[in-house]
């Protein structure tokens, strides 16, 4: 088994020491503001994460501005770009006027710490700052950017509640965020509001712009990232799909050997889709280091999708089938009742690698939705071509086992749950459910 790890660049150790020192300093500043001085928070909400185009942040910012009479501030690395993305998202939600009610500011470390400590409401897609738990009248909630099966461990921060769409992994995420079992849990993700509406002529126009024929079925393939660049180093959580292609293709050509049959190589997906007249579109993870070109009919990055006038999650909602591996998006698309399958050619390696997967056993969890041989691959694309749901009994079992709470109603009402939670902690005449 290959050992997957972080590849340190020259000077990286010194950089880690500096980053840790900054985290400690930030934590001390927040302790002073939120605990020792007991300063009254300002009537404002701040939202932030690591990715400017994280749709949970964008949709939550628009939704909070609709429910809150104070300032709603979204921090971004590229404010002009994020203002444009907010306009696209607001149009998709049917609320174009809300984009102007969100104030977008540059995301600097100093601004991040100051607003986190001084704001009454803090909504995060990534846990970034070490901070003491928020006490009333403050309400700090983790929106998440997925909360799927992959394991992680955060610094202890101020968030005292979180959003989720699958109960099966909630205990692991509580531990990762160092939350007690009684911490608030809210169902649904705001971004899923753009998943569920029916297709429109404007959607068809966007698909054509992206090179997808709207009159033919298409599958969106969304593999999680295997390698990403962080600062001066590369973090590897798996081998590149191109490396797996070489290995699995070689195994397929070799003489049969005892033991499990290897999964189809990534290069087998496109021919299988074409055989049934299905378009295969791969959307790399936003932080994926490798380009993933040559594996599908189209390779679409997030910037390309936004440029078409739709969002990545709207594109997911338009697909006739979804192919993924270790992503929470598999749960979010369940209400669409469309073909869903898991292509995990590195499952054993990934599950026991550097990051790993939350319990229960993933192979047992996804069951017959796993494309682990050529017959399953063919059956999946045949179902998509015929407008059928791939292995509906297995899909229904997966829905039950993961404890899915994803729905159009949950997506629309997630922020209302957060608002009611905040009002239970402390009354606020500026805040109201929609």
XYZ file of C-alpha atoms in Angstrom:
434
model
C 0.000 0.000 0.000
C 1.299 3.419 -0.880
C 1.961 5.800 1.988
C 0.168 9.097 1.255
C 1.372 12.135 3.072
C 2.253 15.732 2.902
C 5.298 16.573 0.770
C 7.264 19.250 2.577
C 8.868 22.013 0.573
C 12.030 23.848 1.654
C 11.279 26.189 4.506
C 7.924 24.499 5.202
C 8.848 23.580 8.791
C 9.562 27.221 9.579
C 6.264 28.158 7.946
C 4.401 25.677 10.156
C 5.964 27.199 13.251
C 4.934 30.686 12.132
C 1.371 29.568 11.372
C 1.047 27.909 14.762
C 2.314 31.035 16.497
C -0.287 33.082 14.609
C -3.061 30.695 15.646
C -2.058 31.025 19.283
C -1.969 34.819 19.020
C -5.366 34.888 17.301
C -6.836 32.672 20.008
C -5.540 34.931 22.755
C -7.022 38.009 21.067
C -10.397 36.311 20.782
C -10.279 35.196 24.425
C -9.667 38.801 25.444
C -12.559 40.132 23.331
C -15.101 37.375 23.954
C -14.303 36.415 27.551
C -12.151 38.790 29.572
C -13.527 42.126 28.378
C -17.001 40.666 27.802
C -17.540 43.256 25.107
C -21.059 43.543 23.734
C -21.033 42.223 20.165
C -21.913 44.513 17.303
C -25.232 44.138 15.461
C -23.663 42.431 12.485
C -23.173 38.982 10.980
C -19.922 37.851 9.418
C -19.579 34.866 7.102
C -16.308 33.366 5.903
C -14.495 30.217 4.838
C -11.547 29.203 2.688
C -13.108 29.122 -0.800
C -14.647 32.267 -2.256
C -17.152 30.303 -4.339
C -18.353 27.969 -1.571
C -22.087 27.985 -2.206
C -23.090 27.351 1.380
C -21.481 30.702 2.176
C -22.991 32.529 -0.797
C -26.519 31.202 -0.253
C -26.288 31.702 3.507
C -25.115 35.300 3.079
C -28.100 36.039 0.831
C -30.485 34.227 3.154
C -29.170 35.932 6.276
C -29.461 39.367 4.658
C -33.096 38.506 3.937
C -33.727 37.696 7.609
C -31.554 40.239 9.409
C -31.811 43.983 9.790
C -28.191 44.440 10.827
C -25.124 44.276 8.590
C -24.380 41.024 6.748
C -20.674 40.872 5.894
C -19.072 38.257 3.658
C -15.278 38.030 3.727
C -13.533 37.079 0.491
C -10.068 36.878 -1.010
C -11.391 38.483 -4.218
C -14.330 40.792 -3.327
C -15.170 41.922 -6.920
C -15.410 38.317 -8.090
C -17.543 37.327 -5.095
C -19.947 40.206 -5.733
C -20.430 38.811 -9.235
C -20.970 35.297 -7.871
C -23.532 36.603 -5.380
C -25.458 38.173 -8.256
C -25.521 34.832 -10.127
C -26.586 32.931 -6.993
C -29.266 35.472 -6.120
C -30.704 35.203 -9.639
C -30.799 31.403 -9.359
C -32.653 31.733 -6.053
C -35.121 34.174 -7.575
C -34.047 36.966 -5.208
C -31.795 39.229 -7.333
C -32.196 42.248 -5.039
C -30.594 40.477 -2.073
C -27.096 40.546 -3.565
C -26.857 44.302 -2.897
C -27.681 43.767 0.779
C -24.542 41.711 1.400
C -21.393 43.691 2.133
C -18.297 41.969 0.722
C -14.972 42.836 2.368
C -11.412 41.624 1.811
C -10.541 38.569 3.905
C -7.328 39.429 5.730
C -6.168 37.745 8.921
C -6.627 40.936 10.912
C -10.159 41.521 9.597
C -11.045 37.878 10.169
C -10.038 37.918 13.834
C -11.560 41.345 14.536
C -14.946 40.578 12.988
C -15.093 37.074 14.441
C -14.650 38.479 17.914
C -16.901 41.535 17.586
C -19.849 40.190 15.546
C -23.024 38.893 17.138
C -23.466 36.235 14.439
C -20.676 34.206 12.837
C -21.369 31.629 10.108
C -18.445 29.609 8.749
C -17.972 27.066 5.977
C -14.517 26.097 7.309
C -13.297 26.200 10.902
C -10.329 28.535 10.641
C -9.783 30.222 14.001
C -9.103 28.749 17.434
C -11.522 30.576 19.732
C -13.550 30.141 22.926
C -17.132 28.928 22.572
C -19.597 31.694 21.779
C -21.909 32.634 24.644
C -25.261 34.401 24.384
C -26.062 36.815 22.883
C -23.539 35.565 20.329
C -24.498 32.711 17.983
C -21.757 31.057 15.976
C -22.708 28.207 13.608
C -20.713 25.992 11.254
C -22.437 25.896 7.848
C -20.041 23.265 6.588
C -18.835 22.668 3.066
C -20.054 19.084 2.980
C -19.611 17.126 6.206
C -19.409 13.854 4.306
C -17.512 10.640 5.052
C -13.944 11.977 5.102
C -12.333 12.348 8.523
C -10.701 15.529 9.795
C -9.901 17.316 13.038
C -10.390 21.028 13.608
C -9.023 23.415 16.159
C -11.487 24.103 18.956
C -13.433 27.164 17.873
C -16.466 29.224 18.832
C -19.080 27.414 16.729
C -21.633 25.696 18.944
C -23.831 24.172 16.249
C -23.563 22.792 12.728
C -25.546 22.014 9.588
C -25.741 18.474 8.257
C -27.608 16.423 5.655
C -26.691 12.901 6.868
C -26.972 11.669 10.449
C -24.649 8.692 9.995
C -21.505 10.843 10.163
C -22.751 13.366 12.758
C -20.971 11.723 15.730
C -17.642 11.837 13.890
C -18.135 15.480 12.953
C -19.070 16.411 16.527
C -15.798 14.886 17.681
C -13.859 16.627 14.907
C -15.326 20.006 15.922
C -14.996 19.108 19.624
C -18.707 19.642 20.182
C -20.619 17.956 22.966
C -23.516 15.613 22.053
C -26.067 18.280 23.001
C -24.713 20.852 20.520
C -27.290 22.121 18.040
C -27.627 20.251 14.762
C -29.580 21.788 11.857
C -30.863 19.832 8.845
C -30.040 20.826 5.288
C -27.610 23.063 3.426
C -28.602 26.478 1.997
C -26.785 25.734 -1.273
C -29.146 22.848 -2.013
C -31.902 25.346 -2.816
C -30.447 25.625 -6.335
C -30.297 21.836 -6.768
C -33.961 20.979 -6.834
C -35.908 23.370 -9.131
C -36.872 21.949 -12.573
C -34.793 22.726 -15.646
C -35.536 25.967 -17.509
C -34.666 27.294 -21.000
C -31.995 29.444 -19.336
C -30.444 26.266 -17.924
C -30.393 24.692 -21.398
C -28.666 27.802 -22.736
C -26.011 27.515 -20.010
C -25.473 23.827 -20.797
C -24.910 24.620 -24.466
C -22.460 27.351 -23.490
C -20.562 24.713 -21.470
C -20.462 22.325 -24.423
C -23.149 19.960 -23.075
C -26.024 18.955 -25.341
C -29.186 19.520 -23.249
C -31.116 17.089 -25.470
C -28.895 14.158 -24.500
C -28.405 12.702 -21.014
C -25.213 13.591 -19.188
C -23.483 12.279 -16.088
C -21.537 14.603 -13.833
C -18.482 12.910 -12.356
C -17.251 14.599 -9.175
C -14.161 12.902 -7.714
C -12.798 14.303 -4.483
C -9.316 15.762 -4.547
C -6.326 13.462 -4.172
C -3.627 16.133 -4.122
C -3.773 19.843 -3.393
C -1.254 22.622 -3.007
C -1.185 24.450 0.339
C 1.331 27.278 0.485
C 4.652 25.840 -0.573
C 3.735 22.192 -0.126
C 1.526 19.525 -1.679
C -0.908 17.652 0.530
C -1.622 14.175 -0.835
C -4.707 12.305 0.358
C -4.589 9.778 -2.454
C -2.805 8.964 -5.660
C -3.705 10.927 -8.754
C -6.405 9.361 -10.891
C -3.953 9.320 -13.795
C -1.611 7.121 -11.701
C -4.511 4.820 -10.861
C -5.358 4.643 -14.559
C -1.955 3.201 -15.396
C -2.052 0.681 -12.554
C -5.637 -0.504 -13.059
C -5.290 -0.691 -16.835
C -2.211 -2.863 -16.346
C -4.091 -5.111 -13.918
C -6.912 -5.537 -16.434
C -4.464 -6.666 -19.137
C -2.642 -9.074 -16.820
C -3.591 -12.736 -16.520
C -6.403 -13.396 -13.993
C -5.125 -13.903 -10.456
C -6.797 -15.091 -7.259
C -8.435 -12.425 -5.126
C -10.735 -9.451 -5.744
C -11.130 -8.193 -9.314
C -9.658 -4.658 -9.608
C -12.061 -1.797 -10.271
C -12.364 -0.476 -13.830
C -9.679 2.066 -14.702
C -10.733 5.745 -14.880
C -10.219 5.584 -18.649
C -13.000 2.969 -18.868
C -15.714 5.444 -17.885
C -15.910 7.492 -21.064
C -16.182 4.499 -23.462
C -18.878 2.965 -21.234
C -20.846 6.226 -21.279
C -20.460 6.675 -25.056
C -21.634 3.117 -25.656
C -25.019 4.176 -24.261
C -25.067 7.655 -25.800
C -24.405 9.393 -22.464
C -22.198 12.464 -22.139
C -19.601 12.214 -19.352
C -18.589 15.513 -17.719
C -15.944 15.597 -15.000
C -15.860 18.443 -12.487
C -12.599 18.400 -10.534
C -12.716 19.348 -6.872
C -11.989 23.099 -6.495
C -8.635 22.400 -4.797
C -7.588 19.429 -6.945
C -3.948 19.781 -8.034
C -4.294 17.577 -11.137
C -6.184 18.684 -14.262
C -8.080 15.384 -14.912
C -8.102 16.124 -18.632
C -8.703 13.312 -21.102
C -10.918 11.252 -18.785
C -14.308 12.588 -19.925
C -16.045 14.347 -22.818
C -15.802 17.647 -20.962
C -13.754 18.850 -17.996
C -15.422 21.786 -16.249
C -13.825 23.807 -13.479
C -15.807 26.009 -11.116
C -14.771 29.262 -12.882
C -15.963 27.870 -16.236
C -19.338 26.920 -14.728
C -19.854 30.334 -13.112
C -18.946 32.017 -16.420
C -21.939 30.248 -18.014
C -24.286 32.080 -15.660
C -25.036 29.141 -13.383
C -23.417 27.781 -10.245
C -21.710 24.404 -9.699
C -24.616 23.196 -7.560
C -27.107 24.223 -10.214
C -25.114 22.138 -12.715
C -25.301 19.178 -10.317
C -29.068 19.593 -10.200
C -29.281 19.521 -14.013
C -27.315 16.281 -14.433
C -29.160 13.080 -15.336
C -26.790 11.071 -13.165
C -24.088 11.682 -10.563
C -20.859 9.765 -10.157
C -18.826 10.501 -7.044
C -16.626 8.789 -4.472
C -16.207 10.233 -0.967
C -18.359 13.354 -1.131
C -21.417 14.538 0.788
C -22.946 15.584 -2.550
C -24.153 11.979 -2.862
C -26.574 12.628 0.009
C -27.615 16.059 -1.240
C -28.809 14.717 -4.627
C -30.922 11.901 -3.197
C -34.193 13.904 -3.302
C -33.752 14.253 -7.083
C -34.393 10.498 -7.472
C -31.818 10.260 -10.269
C -29.083 7.755 -10.950
C -26.329 7.862 -8.327
C -23.231 5.685 -8.203
C -19.878 5.578 -6.438
C -16.673 5.102 -8.384
C -13.907 4.453 -5.841
C -10.982 2.719 -7.556
C -8.749 3.481 -4.549
C -11.277 2.688 -1.798
C -9.152 0.401 0.369
C -6.123 2.663 0.015
C -8.092 5.868 0.669
C -9.999 4.436 3.646
C -6.784 3.467 5.425
C -4.625 6.313 4.145
C -3.510 9.583 5.680
C -6.998 11.021 6.103
C -9.283 8.017 6.114
C -13.058 7.704 6.237
C -15.553 7.932 9.068
C -17.311 4.771 10.226
C -19.261 2.723 9.273
C -17.455 0.642 6.651
C -17.827 2.551 3.408
C -18.094 -0.439 1.092
C -20.991 -1.784 3.154
C -22.564 1.689 3.374
C -22.791 2.340 -0.379
C -23.568 -1.299 -1.134
C -24.554 -2.124 -4.706
C -24.197 1.521 -5.766
C -20.424 0.901 -5.930
C -19.127 0.549 -9.506
C -16.567 -2.139 -8.749
C -16.640 -4.028 -12.051
C -17.358 -3.513 -15.749
C -20.889 -4.931 -15.456
C -21.856 -2.384 -12.816
C -20.333 0.409 -14.906
C -22.362 -0.662 -17.925
C -25.565 -0.972 -15.864
C -25.148 2.548 -14.491
C -24.802 4.259 -17.854
C -27.581 2.088 -19.318
C -29.914 3.285 -16.533
C -29.007 6.927 -17.201
C -29.576 6.508 -20.946
C -33.011 5.015 -20.312
C -34.078 7.684 -17.819
C -34.130 5.068 -15.051
C -32.791 5.259 -11.519
C -29.716 3.074 -11.098
C -30.441 0.185 -8.718
C -33.340 1.907 -6.932
C -33.511 -0.642 -4.104
C -29.837 -0.056 -3.278
C -30.382 3.727 -3.531
C -33.304 3.492 -1.102
C -31.218 1.453 1.316
C -28.381 3.986 1.112
C -30.835 6.814 1.847
C -31.990 5.025 5.003
C -28.565 3.912 6.218
C -26.984 7.370 5.942
C -29.951 8.940 7.746
C -30.490 11.485 4.993
C -32.208 14.711 6.029
C -31.676 16.365 2.645
C -34.768 17.831 0.992
C -35.943 20.997 -0.718
C -37.784 21.901 2.478
C -34.679 21.378 4.627
C -32.544 23.472 2.261
C -35.038 26.339 2.324
C -35.540 26.134 6.081
C -31.985 25.514 7.341
C -31.307 29.187 8.075
C -34.705 29.556 9.741
C -33.651 26.802 12.151
C -30.461 28.735 12.880
C -32.446 31.956 13.371
C -34.829 30.323 15.848
C -31.847 28.856 17.694
C -30.241 32.309 17.895
C -33.478 33.887 19.188
C -33.776 31.165 21.831
C -30.315 32.138 23.040
C -31.073 35.874 23.119
C -33.912 38.028 21.691
C -32.998 40.278 18.779
C -35.550 42.620 17.177
C -33.380 42.788 14.042
C -33.613 39.038 13.362
C -36.617 37.050 12.193
C -37.323 33.754 10.416
C -38.560 34.086 6.869
